[in-house]
Structure formats: structure tokens, C-alpha cells
Amino acid sequence: MSYRRDLQLLRRAQKQAKRQLRQLAQLELTGLTAVTLHAHTRQVTIMLASATGAPFTDTLREVLRERRQALRAEAQQLLLTWLADERLRERPAPAAGAVLP
């Protein structure tokens, strides 16, 4: 991609984020709870009544927290594996006929 194309995509994303923040602020002022779901090409904001919104958002927040922790643990394990592989690669191979300790 070119720099110009990247800049256009960035500006479009900034405008979309501003629109979303305005929409969520309006919903909050009216006393509604809203959840925004993001995908690569789309986002959907779902408005919920306050009575049903609070338990839903609490459950969603808990699930997302658990998912983040699982991803963090997986990333840590991958990093440790990669570091161990790098240490093995850095060791010089023993010369042919050399006695191993």
C-alpha cells in the first residue's frame, strides 16, 4: 500500500471513531446502555435497556477479560519457546571428533 492510501484509511477510521463516540455519548445521556461490536469491515452498536444492559455488559466484560488473559498467557508461552529456540541456535555446534562434556 502507498502512503497516500494508508493516510486515507487512517482519516476514515478517525472520522468513524468520532461518529461512534458521539452516538455513544447521546445514548448515555438518554440512560441507555450500548454495546459496539467490531469486525474488519463493519461495526454494529446495539442499544439495550438499562435493566437488561447492566448484566449483559458485566458478563461480556468478564468474558473479554478471560479471553485477554488466555491470549496473554499464550503470547508469554510463545515468547519463552522462541527465546529457548534462539538460545539453542546461538550455541556453536561441536566440531567433528570433539569430546562432549
Short mmCIF file of C-alpha atoms in Angstrom, two decimals:
data_model
loop_
_atom_site.label_atom_id
_atom_site.label_comp_id
_atom_site.label_asym_id
_atom_site.label_seq_id
_atom_site.Cartn_x
_atom_site.Cartn_y
_atom_site.Cartn_z
CA MET A 1 0.00 0.00 0.00
CA SER A 2 1.06 3.52 -0.59
CA TYR A 3 1.46 6.23 1.99
CA ARG A 4 -1.48 8.17 0.50
CA ARG A 5 -3.77 5.14 0.72
CA ASP A 6 -2.73 4.49 4.33
CA LEU A 7 -3.41 8.12 5.18
CA GLN A 8 -6.89 7.94 3.64
CA LEU A 9 -7.70 4.80 5.63
CA LEU A 10 -6.45 6.43 8.82
CA ARG A 11 -8.56 9.55 8.27
CA ARG A 12 -11.64 7.44 7.53
CA ALA A 13 -11.10 5.44 10.72
CA GLN A 14 -10.71 8.64 12.75
CA LYS A 15 -13.98 10.05 11.39
CA GLN A 16 -15.76 6.79 12.09
CA ALA A 17 -14.45 6.73 15.66
CA LYS A 18 -15.66 10.30 16.25
CA ARG A 19 -19.13 9.41 14.94
CA GLN A 20 -19.25 6.38 17.19
CA LEU A 21 -18.21 8.38 20.26
CA ARG A 22 -20.93 10.96 19.57
CA GLN A 23 -23.51 8.21 19.18
CA LEU A 24 -22.46 6.50 22.41
CA ALA A 25 -22.49 9.84 24.29
CA GLN A 26 -26.06 10.50 23.11
CA LEU A 27 -27.15 7.04 24.23
CA GLU A 28 -25.51 7.53 27.61
CA LEU A 29 -27.31 10.84 28.10
CA THR A 30 -30.64 9.15 27.44
CA GLY A 31 -29.85 6.46 30.03
CA LEU A 32 -29.36 3.57 27.61
CA THR A 33 -26.56 1.05 27.61
CA ALA A 34 -24.92 0.28 24.29
CA VAL A 35 -22.50 -2.37 23.15
CA THR A 36 -20.44 -1.91 20.00
CA LEU A 37 -19.19 -4.98 18.16
CA HIS A 38 -16.29 -4.52 15.74
CA ALA A 39 -15.27 -6.60 12.75
CA HIS A 40 -12.76 -5.93 9.99
CA THR A 41 -15.11 -4.03 7.75
CA ARG A 42 -18.09 -3.23 9.95
CA GLN A 43 -19.19 -2.20 13.37
CA VAL A 44 -22.58 -2.57 14.96
CA THR A 45 -23.86 -0.71 18.01
CA ILE A 46 -26.61 -2.47 19.92
CA MET A 47 -28.72 -0.42 22.30
CA LEU A 48 -30.03 -2.15 25.43
CA ALA A 49 -32.45 -1.05 28.10
CA SER A 50 -30.62 -0.22 31.31
CA ALA A 51 -32.27 -3.04 33.28
CA THR A 52 -31.08 -5.72 30.86
CA GLY A 53 -27.93 -3.92 29.77
CA ALA A 54 -26.00 -3.99 33.02
CA PRO A 55 -25.90 -7.80 33.50
CA PHE A 56 -25.15 -8.28 29.80
CA THR A 57 -22.28 -5.81 29.77
CA ASP A 58 -20.88 -7.26 33.00
CA THR A 59 -20.93 -10.76 31.52
CA LEU A 60 -19.41 -9.54 28.27
CA ARG A 61 -16.68 -7.64 30.14
CA GLU A 62 -15.86 -10.76 32.19
CA VAL A 63 -15.64 -12.98 29.10
CA LEU A 64 -13.42 -10.46 27.33
CA ARG A 65 -11.15 -10.22 30.38
CA GLU A 66 -10.79 -14.02 30.47
CA ARG A 67 -10.04 -14.10 26.74
CA ARG A 68 -7.38 -11.39 27.13
CA GLN A 69 -5.76 -13.34 29.96
CA ALA A 70 -5.72 -16.52 27.87
CA LEU A 71 -4.17 -14.67 24.92
CA ARG A 72 -1.60 -13.05 27.21
CA ALA A 73 -0.63 -16.47 28.63
CA GLU A 74 -0.37 -17.91 25.12
CA ALA A 75 1.79 -14.99 23.98
CA GLN A 76 4.06 -15.45 27.01
CA GLN A 77 4.45 -19.16 26.24
CA LEU A 78 5.25 -18.43 22.59
CA LEU A 79 7.84 -15.87 23.65
CA LEU A 80 9.50 -18.34 26.02
CA THR A 81 9.56 -21.00 23.31
CA TRP A 82 11.06 -18.57 20.82
CA LEU A 83 13.73 -17.45 23.30
CA ALA A 84 14.65 -21.08 24.02
CA ASP A 85 14.97 -21.77 20.28
CA GLU A 86 17.16 -18.68 19.86
CA ARG A 87 19.45 -19.83 22.68
CA LEU A 88 19.83 -23.23 21.01
CA ARG A 89 20.70 -21.59 17.69
CA GLU A 90 23.32 -19.36 19.28
CA ARG A 91 25.29 -22.30 20.72
CA PRO A 92 28.14 -23.32 18.43
CA ALA A 93 27.87 -26.83 17.09
CA PRO A 94 30.57 -29.18 18.42
CA ALA A 95 33.35 -29.89 15.97
CA ALA A 96 33.57 -33.34 14.44
CA GLY A 97 35.58 -35.66 16.64
CA ALA A 98 35.41 -33.35 19.65
CA VAL A 99 34.63 -34.87 23.02
CA LEU A 100 31.35 -33.71 24.54
CA PRO A 101 31.41 -32.80 28.26
#
